[in-house]
Coordinates of C-alpha atoms in Angstrom, one line a residue:
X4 CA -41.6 11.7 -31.6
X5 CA -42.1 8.2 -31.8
X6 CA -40.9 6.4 -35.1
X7 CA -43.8 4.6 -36.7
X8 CA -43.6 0.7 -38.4
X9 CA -45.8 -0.8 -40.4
X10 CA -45.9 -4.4 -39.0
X11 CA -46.5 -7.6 -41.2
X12 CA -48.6 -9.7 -39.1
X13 CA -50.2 -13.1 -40.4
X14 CA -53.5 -13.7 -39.0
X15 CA -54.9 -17.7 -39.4
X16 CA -58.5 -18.5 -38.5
X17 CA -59.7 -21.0 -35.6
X18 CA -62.2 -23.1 -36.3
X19 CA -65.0 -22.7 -33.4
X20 CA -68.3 -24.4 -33.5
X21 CA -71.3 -22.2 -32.7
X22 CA -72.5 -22.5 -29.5
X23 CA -74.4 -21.2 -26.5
X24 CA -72.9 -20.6 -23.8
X25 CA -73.7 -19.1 -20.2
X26 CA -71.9 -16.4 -19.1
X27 CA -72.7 -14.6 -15.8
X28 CA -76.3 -16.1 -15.7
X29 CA -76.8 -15.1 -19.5
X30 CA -77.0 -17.3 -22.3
X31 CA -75.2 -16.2 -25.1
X32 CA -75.3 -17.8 -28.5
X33 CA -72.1 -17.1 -30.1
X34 CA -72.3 -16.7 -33.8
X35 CA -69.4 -19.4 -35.7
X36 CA -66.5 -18.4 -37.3
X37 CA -66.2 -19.2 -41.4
X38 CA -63.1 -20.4 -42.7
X39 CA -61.0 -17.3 -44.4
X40 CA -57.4 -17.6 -45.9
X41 CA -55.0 -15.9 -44.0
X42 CA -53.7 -13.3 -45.5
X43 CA -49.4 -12.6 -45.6
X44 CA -49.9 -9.1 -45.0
X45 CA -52.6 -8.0 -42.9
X46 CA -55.6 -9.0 -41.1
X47 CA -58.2 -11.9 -42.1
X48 CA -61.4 -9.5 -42.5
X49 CA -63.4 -12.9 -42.1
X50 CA -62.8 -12.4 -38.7
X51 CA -64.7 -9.2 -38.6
X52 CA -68.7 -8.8 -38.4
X53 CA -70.6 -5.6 -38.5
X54 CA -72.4 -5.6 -35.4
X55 CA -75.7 -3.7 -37.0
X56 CA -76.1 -7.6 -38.7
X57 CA -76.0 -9.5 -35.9
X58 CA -79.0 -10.6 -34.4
X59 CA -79.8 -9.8 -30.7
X60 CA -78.4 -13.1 -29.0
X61 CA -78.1 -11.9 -25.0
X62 CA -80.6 -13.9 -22.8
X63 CA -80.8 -12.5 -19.7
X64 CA -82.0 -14.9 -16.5
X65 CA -85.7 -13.9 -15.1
X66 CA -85.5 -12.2 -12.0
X67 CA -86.9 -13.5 -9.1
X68 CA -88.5 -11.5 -6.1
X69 CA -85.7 -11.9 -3.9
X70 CA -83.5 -10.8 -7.0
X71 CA -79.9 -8.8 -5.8
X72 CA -80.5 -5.8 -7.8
X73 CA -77.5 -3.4 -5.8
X74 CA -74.6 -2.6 -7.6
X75 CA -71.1 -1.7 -6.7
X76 CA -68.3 0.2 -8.7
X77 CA -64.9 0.3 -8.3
X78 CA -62.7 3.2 -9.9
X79 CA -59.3 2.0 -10.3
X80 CA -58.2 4.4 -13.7
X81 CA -57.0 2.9 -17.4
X82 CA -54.0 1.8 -16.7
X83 CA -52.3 5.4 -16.7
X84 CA -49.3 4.7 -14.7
X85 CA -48.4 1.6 -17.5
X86 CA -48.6 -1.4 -15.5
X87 CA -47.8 -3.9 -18.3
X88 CA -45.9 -7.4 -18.5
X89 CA -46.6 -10.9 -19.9
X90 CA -47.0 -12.7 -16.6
X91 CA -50.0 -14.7 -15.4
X92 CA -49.9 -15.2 -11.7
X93 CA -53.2 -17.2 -11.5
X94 CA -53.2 -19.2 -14.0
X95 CA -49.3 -19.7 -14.5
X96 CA -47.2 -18.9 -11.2
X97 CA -44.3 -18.7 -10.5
X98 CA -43.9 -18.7 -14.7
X99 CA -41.9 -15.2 -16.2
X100 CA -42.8 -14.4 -19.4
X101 CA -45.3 -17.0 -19.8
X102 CA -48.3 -15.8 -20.9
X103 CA -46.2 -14.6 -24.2
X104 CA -48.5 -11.9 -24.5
X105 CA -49.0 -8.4 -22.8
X106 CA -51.9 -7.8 -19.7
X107 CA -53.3 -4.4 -18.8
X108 CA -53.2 -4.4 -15.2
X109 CA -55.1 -2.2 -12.7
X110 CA -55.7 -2.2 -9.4
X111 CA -52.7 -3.7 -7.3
X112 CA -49.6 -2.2 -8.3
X113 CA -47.2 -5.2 -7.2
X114 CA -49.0 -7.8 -10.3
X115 CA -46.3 -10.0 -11.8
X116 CA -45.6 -13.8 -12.3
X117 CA -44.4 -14.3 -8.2
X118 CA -47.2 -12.8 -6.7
X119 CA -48.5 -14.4 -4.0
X120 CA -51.0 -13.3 -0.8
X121 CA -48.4 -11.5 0.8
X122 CA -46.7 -9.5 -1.9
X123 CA -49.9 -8.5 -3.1
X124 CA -51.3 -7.3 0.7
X125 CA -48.0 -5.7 1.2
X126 CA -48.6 -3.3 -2.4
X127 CA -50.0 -0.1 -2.9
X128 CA -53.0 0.3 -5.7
X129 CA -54.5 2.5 -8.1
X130 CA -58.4 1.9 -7.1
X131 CA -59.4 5.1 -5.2
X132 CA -61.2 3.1 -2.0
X133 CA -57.8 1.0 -1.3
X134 CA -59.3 -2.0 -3.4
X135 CA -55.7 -3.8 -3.5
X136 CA -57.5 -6.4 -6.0
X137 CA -55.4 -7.8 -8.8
X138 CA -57.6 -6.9 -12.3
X139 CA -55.8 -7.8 -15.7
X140 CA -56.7 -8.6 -19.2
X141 CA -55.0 -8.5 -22.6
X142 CA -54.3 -5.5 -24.0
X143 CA -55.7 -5.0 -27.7
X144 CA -53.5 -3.5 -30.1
X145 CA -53.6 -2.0 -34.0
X146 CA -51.3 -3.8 -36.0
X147 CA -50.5 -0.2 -38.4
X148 CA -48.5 1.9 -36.2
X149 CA -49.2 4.8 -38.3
X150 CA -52.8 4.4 -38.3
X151 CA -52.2 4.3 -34.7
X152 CA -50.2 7.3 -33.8
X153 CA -53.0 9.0 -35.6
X154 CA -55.6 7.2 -33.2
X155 CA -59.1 8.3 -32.8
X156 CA -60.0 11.3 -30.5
X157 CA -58.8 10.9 -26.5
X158 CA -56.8 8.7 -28.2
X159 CA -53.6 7.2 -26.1
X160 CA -50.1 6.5 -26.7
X161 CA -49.0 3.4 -24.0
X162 CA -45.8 4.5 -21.9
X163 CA -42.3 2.7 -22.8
X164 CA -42.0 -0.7 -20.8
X165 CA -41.4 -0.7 -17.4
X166 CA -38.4 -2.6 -15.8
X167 CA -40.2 -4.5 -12.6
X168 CA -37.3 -7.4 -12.1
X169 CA -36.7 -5.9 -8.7
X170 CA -40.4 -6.4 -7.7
X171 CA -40.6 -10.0 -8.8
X172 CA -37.3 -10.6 -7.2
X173 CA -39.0 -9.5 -3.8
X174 CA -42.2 -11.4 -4.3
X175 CA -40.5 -14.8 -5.2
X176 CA -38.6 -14.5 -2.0
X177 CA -41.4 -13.7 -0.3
X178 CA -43.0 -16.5 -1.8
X179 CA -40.6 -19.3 -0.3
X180 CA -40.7 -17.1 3.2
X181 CA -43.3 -18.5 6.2
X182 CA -47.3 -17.3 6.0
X183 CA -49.6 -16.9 8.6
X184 CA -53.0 -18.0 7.4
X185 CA -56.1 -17.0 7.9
X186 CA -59.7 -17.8 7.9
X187 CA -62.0 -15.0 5.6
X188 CA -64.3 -13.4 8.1
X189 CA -67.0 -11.6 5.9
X190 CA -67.4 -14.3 4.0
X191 CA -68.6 -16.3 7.8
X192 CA -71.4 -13.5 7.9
X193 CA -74.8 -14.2 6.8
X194 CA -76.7 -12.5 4.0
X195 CA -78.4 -9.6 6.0
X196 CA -76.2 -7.7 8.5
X197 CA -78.3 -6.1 10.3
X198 CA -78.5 -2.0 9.4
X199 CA -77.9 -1.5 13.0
X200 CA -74.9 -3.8 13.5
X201 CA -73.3 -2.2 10.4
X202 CA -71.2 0.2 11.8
X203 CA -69.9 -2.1 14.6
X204 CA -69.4 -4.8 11.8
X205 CA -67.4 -2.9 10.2
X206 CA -65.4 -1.7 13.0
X207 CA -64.6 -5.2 14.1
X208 CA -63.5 -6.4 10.9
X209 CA -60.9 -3.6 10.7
X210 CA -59.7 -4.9 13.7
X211 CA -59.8 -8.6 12.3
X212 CA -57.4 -7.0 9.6
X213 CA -55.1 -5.1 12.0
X214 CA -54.5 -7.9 14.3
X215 CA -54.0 -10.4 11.4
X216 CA -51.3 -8.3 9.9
X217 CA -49.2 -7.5 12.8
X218 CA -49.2 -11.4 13.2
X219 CA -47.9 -11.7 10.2
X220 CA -45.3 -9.2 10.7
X221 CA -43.9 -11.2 13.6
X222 CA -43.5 -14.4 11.2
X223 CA -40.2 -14.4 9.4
X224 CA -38.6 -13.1 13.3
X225 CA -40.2 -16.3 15.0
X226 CA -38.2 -19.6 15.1
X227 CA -40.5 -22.6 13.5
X228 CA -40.6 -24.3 16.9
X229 CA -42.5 -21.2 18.3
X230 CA -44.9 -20.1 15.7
X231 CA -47.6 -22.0 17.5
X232 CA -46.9 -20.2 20.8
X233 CA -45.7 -17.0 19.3
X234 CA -47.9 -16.1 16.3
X235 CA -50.9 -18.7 16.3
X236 CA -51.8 -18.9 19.5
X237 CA -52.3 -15.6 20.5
X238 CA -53.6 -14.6 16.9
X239 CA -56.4 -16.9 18.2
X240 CA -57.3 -15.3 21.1
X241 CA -57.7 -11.8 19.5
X242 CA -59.4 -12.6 17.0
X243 CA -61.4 -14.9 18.9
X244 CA -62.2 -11.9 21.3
X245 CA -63.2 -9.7 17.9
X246 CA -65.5 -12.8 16.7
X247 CA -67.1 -12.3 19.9
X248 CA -67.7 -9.4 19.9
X249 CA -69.2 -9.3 16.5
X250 CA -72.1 -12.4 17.1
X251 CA -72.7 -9.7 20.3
X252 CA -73.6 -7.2 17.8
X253 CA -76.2 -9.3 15.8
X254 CA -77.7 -10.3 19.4
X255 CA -78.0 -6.8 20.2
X256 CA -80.3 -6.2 17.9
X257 CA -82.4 -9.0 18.3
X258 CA -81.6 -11.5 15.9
X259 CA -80.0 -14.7 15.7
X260 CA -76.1 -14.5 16.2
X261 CA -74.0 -16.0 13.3
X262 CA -71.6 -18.9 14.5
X263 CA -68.1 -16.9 13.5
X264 CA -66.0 -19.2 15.8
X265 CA -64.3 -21.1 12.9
X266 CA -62.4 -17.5 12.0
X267 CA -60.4 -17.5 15.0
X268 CA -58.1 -20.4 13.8
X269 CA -55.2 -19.3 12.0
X270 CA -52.4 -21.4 10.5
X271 CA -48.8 -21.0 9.2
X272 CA -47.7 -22.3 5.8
X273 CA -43.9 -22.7 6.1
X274 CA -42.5 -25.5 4.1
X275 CA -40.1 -26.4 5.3
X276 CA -40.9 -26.7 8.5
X277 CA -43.8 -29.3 7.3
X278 CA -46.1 -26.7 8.5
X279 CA -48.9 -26.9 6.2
X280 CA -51.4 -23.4 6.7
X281 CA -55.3 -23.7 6.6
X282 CA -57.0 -25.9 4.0
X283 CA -58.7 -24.2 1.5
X284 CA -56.6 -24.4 -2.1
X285 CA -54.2 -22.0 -1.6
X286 CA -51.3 -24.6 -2.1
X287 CA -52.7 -24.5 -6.1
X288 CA -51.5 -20.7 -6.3
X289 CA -48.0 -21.4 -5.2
X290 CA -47.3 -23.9 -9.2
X291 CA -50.6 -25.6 -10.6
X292 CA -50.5 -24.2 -14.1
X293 CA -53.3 -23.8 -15.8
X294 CA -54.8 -26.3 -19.2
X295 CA -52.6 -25.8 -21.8
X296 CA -50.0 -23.6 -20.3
X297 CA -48.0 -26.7 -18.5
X298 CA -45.1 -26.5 -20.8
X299 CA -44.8 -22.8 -20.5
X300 CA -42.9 -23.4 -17.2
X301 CA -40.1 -25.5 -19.4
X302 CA -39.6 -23.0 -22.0
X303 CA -37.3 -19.4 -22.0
X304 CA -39.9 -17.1 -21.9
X305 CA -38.8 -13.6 -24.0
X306 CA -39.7 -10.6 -22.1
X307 CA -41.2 -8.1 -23.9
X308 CA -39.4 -5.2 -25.9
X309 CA -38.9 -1.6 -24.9
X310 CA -41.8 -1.0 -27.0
X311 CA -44.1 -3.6 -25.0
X312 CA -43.9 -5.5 -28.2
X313 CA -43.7 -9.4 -28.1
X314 CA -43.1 -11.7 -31.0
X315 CA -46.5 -12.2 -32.9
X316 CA -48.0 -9.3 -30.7
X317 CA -47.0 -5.9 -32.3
X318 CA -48.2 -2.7 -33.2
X319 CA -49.6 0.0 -30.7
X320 CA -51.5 -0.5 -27.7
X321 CA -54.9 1.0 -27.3
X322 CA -55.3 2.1 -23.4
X323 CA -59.2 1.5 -23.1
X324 CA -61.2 5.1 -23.2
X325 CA -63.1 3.3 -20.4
X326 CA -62.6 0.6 -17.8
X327 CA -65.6 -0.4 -15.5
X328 CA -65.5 -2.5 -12.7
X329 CA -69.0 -3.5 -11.5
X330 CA -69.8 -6.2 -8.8
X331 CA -73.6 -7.3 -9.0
X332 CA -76.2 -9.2 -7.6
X333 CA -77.5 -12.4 -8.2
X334 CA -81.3 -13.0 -10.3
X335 CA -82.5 -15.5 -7.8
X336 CA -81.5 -14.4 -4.0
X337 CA -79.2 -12.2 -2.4
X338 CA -75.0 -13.1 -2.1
X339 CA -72.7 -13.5 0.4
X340 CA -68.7 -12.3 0.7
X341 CA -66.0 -13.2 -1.9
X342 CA -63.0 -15.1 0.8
X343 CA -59.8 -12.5 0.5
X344 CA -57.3 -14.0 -1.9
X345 CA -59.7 -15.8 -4.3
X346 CA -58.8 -16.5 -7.4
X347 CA -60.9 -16.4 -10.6
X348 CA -60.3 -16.9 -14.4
X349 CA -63.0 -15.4 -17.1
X350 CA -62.8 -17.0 -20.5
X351 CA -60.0 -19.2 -22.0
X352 CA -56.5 -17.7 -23.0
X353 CA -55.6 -21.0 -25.0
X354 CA -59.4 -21.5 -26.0
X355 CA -57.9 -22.6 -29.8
X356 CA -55.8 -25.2 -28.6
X357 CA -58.2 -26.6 -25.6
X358 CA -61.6 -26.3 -27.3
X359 CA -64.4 -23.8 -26.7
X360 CA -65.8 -25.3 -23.3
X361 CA -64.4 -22.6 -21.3
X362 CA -64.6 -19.7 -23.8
X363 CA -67.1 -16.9 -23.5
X364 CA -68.4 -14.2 -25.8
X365 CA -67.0 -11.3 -25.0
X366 CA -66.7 -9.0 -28.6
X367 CA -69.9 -6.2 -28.6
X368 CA -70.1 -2.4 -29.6
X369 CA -71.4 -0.2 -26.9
X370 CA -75.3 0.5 -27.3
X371 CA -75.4 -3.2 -29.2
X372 CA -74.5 -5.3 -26.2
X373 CA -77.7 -7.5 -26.5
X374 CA -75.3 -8.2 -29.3
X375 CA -72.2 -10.4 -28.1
X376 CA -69.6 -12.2 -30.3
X377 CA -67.3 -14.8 -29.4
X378 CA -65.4 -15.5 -32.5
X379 CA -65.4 -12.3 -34.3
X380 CA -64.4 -8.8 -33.6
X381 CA -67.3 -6.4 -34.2
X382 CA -67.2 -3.5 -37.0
X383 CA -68.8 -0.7 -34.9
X384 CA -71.3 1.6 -36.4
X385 CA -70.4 5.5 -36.6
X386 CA -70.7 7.1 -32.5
X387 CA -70.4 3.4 -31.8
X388 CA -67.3 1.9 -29.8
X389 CA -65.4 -1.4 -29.7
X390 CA -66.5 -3.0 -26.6
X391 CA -65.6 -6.0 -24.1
X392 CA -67.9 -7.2 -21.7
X393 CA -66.4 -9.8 -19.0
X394 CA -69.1 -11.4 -16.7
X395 CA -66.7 -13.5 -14.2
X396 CA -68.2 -16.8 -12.5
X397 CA -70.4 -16.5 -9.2
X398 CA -70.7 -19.6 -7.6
X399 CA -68.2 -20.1 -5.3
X400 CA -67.8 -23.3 -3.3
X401 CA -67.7 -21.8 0.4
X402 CA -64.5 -23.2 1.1
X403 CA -61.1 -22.7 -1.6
X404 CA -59.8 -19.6 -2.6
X405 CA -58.0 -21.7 -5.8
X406 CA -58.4 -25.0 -7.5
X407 CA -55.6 -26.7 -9.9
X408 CA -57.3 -26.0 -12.8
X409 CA -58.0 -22.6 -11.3
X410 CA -61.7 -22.7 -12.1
X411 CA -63.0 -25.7 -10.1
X412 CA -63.9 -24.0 -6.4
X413 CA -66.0 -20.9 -8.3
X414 CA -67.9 -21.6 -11.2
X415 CA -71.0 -19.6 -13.3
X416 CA -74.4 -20.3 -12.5
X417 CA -77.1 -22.0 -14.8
X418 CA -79.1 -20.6 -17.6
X419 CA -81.8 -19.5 -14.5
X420 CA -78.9 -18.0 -12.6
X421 CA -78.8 -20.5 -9.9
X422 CA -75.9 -22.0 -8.5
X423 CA -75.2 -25.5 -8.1
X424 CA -75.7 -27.9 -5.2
X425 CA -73.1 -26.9 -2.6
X426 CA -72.1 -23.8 -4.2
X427 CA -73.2 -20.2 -3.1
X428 CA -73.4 -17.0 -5.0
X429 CA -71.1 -14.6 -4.4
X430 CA -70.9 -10.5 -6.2
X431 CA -70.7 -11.0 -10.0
X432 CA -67.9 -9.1 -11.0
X433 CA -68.1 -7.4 -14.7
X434 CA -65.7 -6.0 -16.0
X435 CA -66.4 -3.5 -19.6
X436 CA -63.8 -1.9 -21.4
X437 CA -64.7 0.6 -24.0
X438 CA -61.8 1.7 -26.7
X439 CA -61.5 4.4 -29.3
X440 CA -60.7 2.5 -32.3
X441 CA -61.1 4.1 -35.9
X442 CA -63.6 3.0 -38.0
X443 CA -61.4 2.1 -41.1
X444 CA -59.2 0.7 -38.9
X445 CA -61.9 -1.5 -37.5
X446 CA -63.8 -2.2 -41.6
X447 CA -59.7 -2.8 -42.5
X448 CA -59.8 -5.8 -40.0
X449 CA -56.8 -4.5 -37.9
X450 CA -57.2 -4.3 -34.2
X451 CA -56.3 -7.1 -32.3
X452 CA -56.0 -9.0 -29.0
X453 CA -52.8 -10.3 -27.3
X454 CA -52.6 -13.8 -27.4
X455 CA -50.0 -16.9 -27.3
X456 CA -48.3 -17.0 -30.5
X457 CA -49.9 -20.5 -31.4
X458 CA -53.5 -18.7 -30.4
X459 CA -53.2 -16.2 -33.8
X460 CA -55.3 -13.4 -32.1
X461 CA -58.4 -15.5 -31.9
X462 CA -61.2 -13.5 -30.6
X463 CA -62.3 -16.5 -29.0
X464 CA -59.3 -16.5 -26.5
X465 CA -60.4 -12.8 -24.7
X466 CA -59.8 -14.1 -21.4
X467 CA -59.8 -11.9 -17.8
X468 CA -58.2 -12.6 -14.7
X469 CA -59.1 -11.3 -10.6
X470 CA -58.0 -11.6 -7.6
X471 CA -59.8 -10.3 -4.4
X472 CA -57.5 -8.3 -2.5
X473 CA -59.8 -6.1 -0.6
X474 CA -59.9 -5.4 3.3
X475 CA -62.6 -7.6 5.1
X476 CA -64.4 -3.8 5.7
X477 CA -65.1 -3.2 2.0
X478 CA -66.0 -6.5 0.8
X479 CA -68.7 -6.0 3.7
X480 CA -69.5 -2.5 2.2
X481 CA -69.8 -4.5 -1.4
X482 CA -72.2 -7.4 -0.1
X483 CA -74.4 -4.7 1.9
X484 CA -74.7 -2.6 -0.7
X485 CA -75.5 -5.3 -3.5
X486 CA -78.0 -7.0 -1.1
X487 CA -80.0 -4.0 -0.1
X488 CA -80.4 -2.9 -3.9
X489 CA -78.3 0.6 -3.9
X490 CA -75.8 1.8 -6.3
X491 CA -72.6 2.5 -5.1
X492 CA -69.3 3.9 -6.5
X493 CA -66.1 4.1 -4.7

């Protein structure tokens, strides 16, 4: 049996204007945080609302008659197998340690601080349709471990740290190694595939995938001076053939054929052989570190403890009860495919130190979400639950899968839900997460989120991270099934 501490945590409020903000296509007016003492021992309760007091503040967008009403579920478990570290790949690569706090990670198996394309192609996952996407956010904790061992009911114990040095060891050589790049495919297709070209769709862009990856397999065997004849050039010409075939489909069934050409031309990334891969942001995964995070590069990093403890992040993890995954439409028109590899950032993990422009409200109790908070943590009433709702930006640029701020090539949509000039919509990707947190533990003000020391468990810094790792064949499953208004689960 466990031994139980009682930690001593000091909690300091962050100043945080009140605001509206709009996240996934909903304005939300966050309510502003007042300016409690911190207290030596223990939690500062001003930090805590009782949701039943809040006033409704969701405003969701008008739907329009070409509204995206289809949604599409992943199920990729609660974390059970423990996938835990402080490691940001997206907004901090290459960076061990850095994010000096602890992510719940679901989804690909591989995550840690070297991940890169091909590490995270090359990993298994827990999502039960072979969804190798990357999902992580911070874990919440409560800050009495004795309270905690007691828990609510379903309540969890988190397993003992894992030791993963050997897999970030293989993704950081992998990292410096040479890539073949290439273009997304589904993302090439137009809105509405035809019902009668699905199958063959689908077909192809298995094949797309199959081809691309024995390619790749060929790479680190292949001199530099013969990747073009070796790898790229015949890459081209099967997928080329594949392309072909697809526009065929469209034409067969009597509509116009999509131009898919511009898929066929892959690239390899080898530095140094001055090779340079495709151009579409990629080079930003490899080092651009995130605002506020820059120094976090420079600094030794602690690893967490054998408790998945962290200085100024202590006390026992709460595994959420419930973790949804839910792509969705868009309110004014249908979407088109998220490019593999994409990168995407939800809130602000150093939203204290930066300023509120890129935090969201995030804090809600299930049955209240037309009640969000983005400074406080709600007090749930009883048969209530702590909740966090995540509603990721949707308007993606059409051409980088990363930025070097990270945010810059896939942004949110306005207040009306549309996306800005030269920008198309893409599946909304929410993520909800549900926990079982005892009422007194909640009225005594001591559950928490993970943050960066300097952050002090600001609710404002809830923060969510994706990357799209799925096959070319679901994504196309996702889009169809958003555009045409069904409600799939996978």
């Amino acid at each position: 049996m466990a031994i139980h501490r009682r930690k001593s945590t000091i909690w300091l409020t962050a100043a945080a204007a009140a605001m509206a903000v709009v996240a996934g296509g909903a304005a939300v007016v966050a309510i502003s945080s007042s300016d409690g003492s911190a207290l030596a021992d223990g939690a500062d309760k001003s930090l805590f609302v009782d949701i039943t007091k809040v006033k409704p503040n969701v405003k969701k967008p008008k739907q329009q008659n070409n509204a995206t009403t289809g949604t599409f579920t992943v199920n990729c478990g609660r974390n059970e197998n423990g996938h835990f570290n402080p490691d940001n790949f997206i907004a901090q690569p290459g960076v061990r340690n850095g994010a000096q706090h602890l992510h719940d990670y679901v989804g690909n198996l591989s995550t840690n601080a070297d991940s890169n394309n091909q590490s995270l192609q090359a990993a298994g996952t827990t999502c039960k349709n072979g969804d190798k996407s990357a999902y992580f956010w911070p874990v919440v904790r409560i800050i009495d471990e004795e309270e905690a061992a007691e828990g609510a009911e379903g309540g969890e114990q988190a397993p003992p740290k894992k030791d993963d040095k050997a897999q970030q060891d293989k993704d950081k050589a992998v990292k410096g190694q040479a890539q073949l790049q290439c273009p997304d495919v589904a993302s090439l297709l137009p809105e509405d595939v035809p019902e009668g070209a699905q199958a063959e769709i689908d077909k192809e862009l298995e094949n797309i995938d199959k081809v691309t990856e024995e390619a790749e397999k060929k790479v680190a065997s292949t001199k530099a001076q013969d990747h073009d004849n070796v790898i790229v050039g015949p890459t081209r010409e099967k997928r080329a053939a594949i392309l072909n075939r697809m526009m065929q489909a469209f034409s067969r069934q009597g509509v116009q054929a999509p131009d898919l050409n511009a898929g066929a031309a892959c690239a390899v990334k080898d530095a140094a052989a001055g090779e340079k891969g495709l151009d579409n942001g990629n080079e930003n995964s490899d080092n651009a570190q995130a605002e506020g995070t820059e120094q976090k590069k420079n600094q030794n990093n602690a690893e967490e403890n054998a408790e998945n403890e962290l200085e100024g992040n202590e006390g026992e993890i709460q595994r959420p009860a419930v973790v949804d995954l839910q792509f969705r439409g868009s309110p004014v028109g249908k979407v088109t495919a998220m490019p593999k590899f994409l990168r995407v950032l939800y809130g602000d993990a150093k939203a204290g130190q930066n300023g509120p422009k890129n935090a969201k409200a995030s804090w809600t109790c299930s049955g209240f979400e037309d009640k969000v908070l983005m400074d406080k943590y709600p007090i749930c009433p009883q048969g209530s639950k702590v909740k966090r709702i995540h509603d990721f930006p949707s308007c993606w640029d059409g051409k980088n899968i990363d930025s070097a701020n990270h945010r810059d090539h896939i942004v949110f949509p306005d207040a009306n839900g549309k996306c800005k000039q030269g920008f198309k919509a893409v599946p909304q990707l929410r993520i909800s997460l549900t926990y079982n947190i005892p009422l007194d533990v909640q009225k005594d003000g001591r559950y928490l989120v993970d943050s960066f020391p300097e952050e002090e468990h600001n609710p404002l810094t809830d923060h969510d991270d994706f990357a799209n790792v799925m096959s070319q064949k679901i994504m196309n499953r996702l889009v169809n099934c958003v555009n045409s208004g069904k409600k799939c689960r996978e």
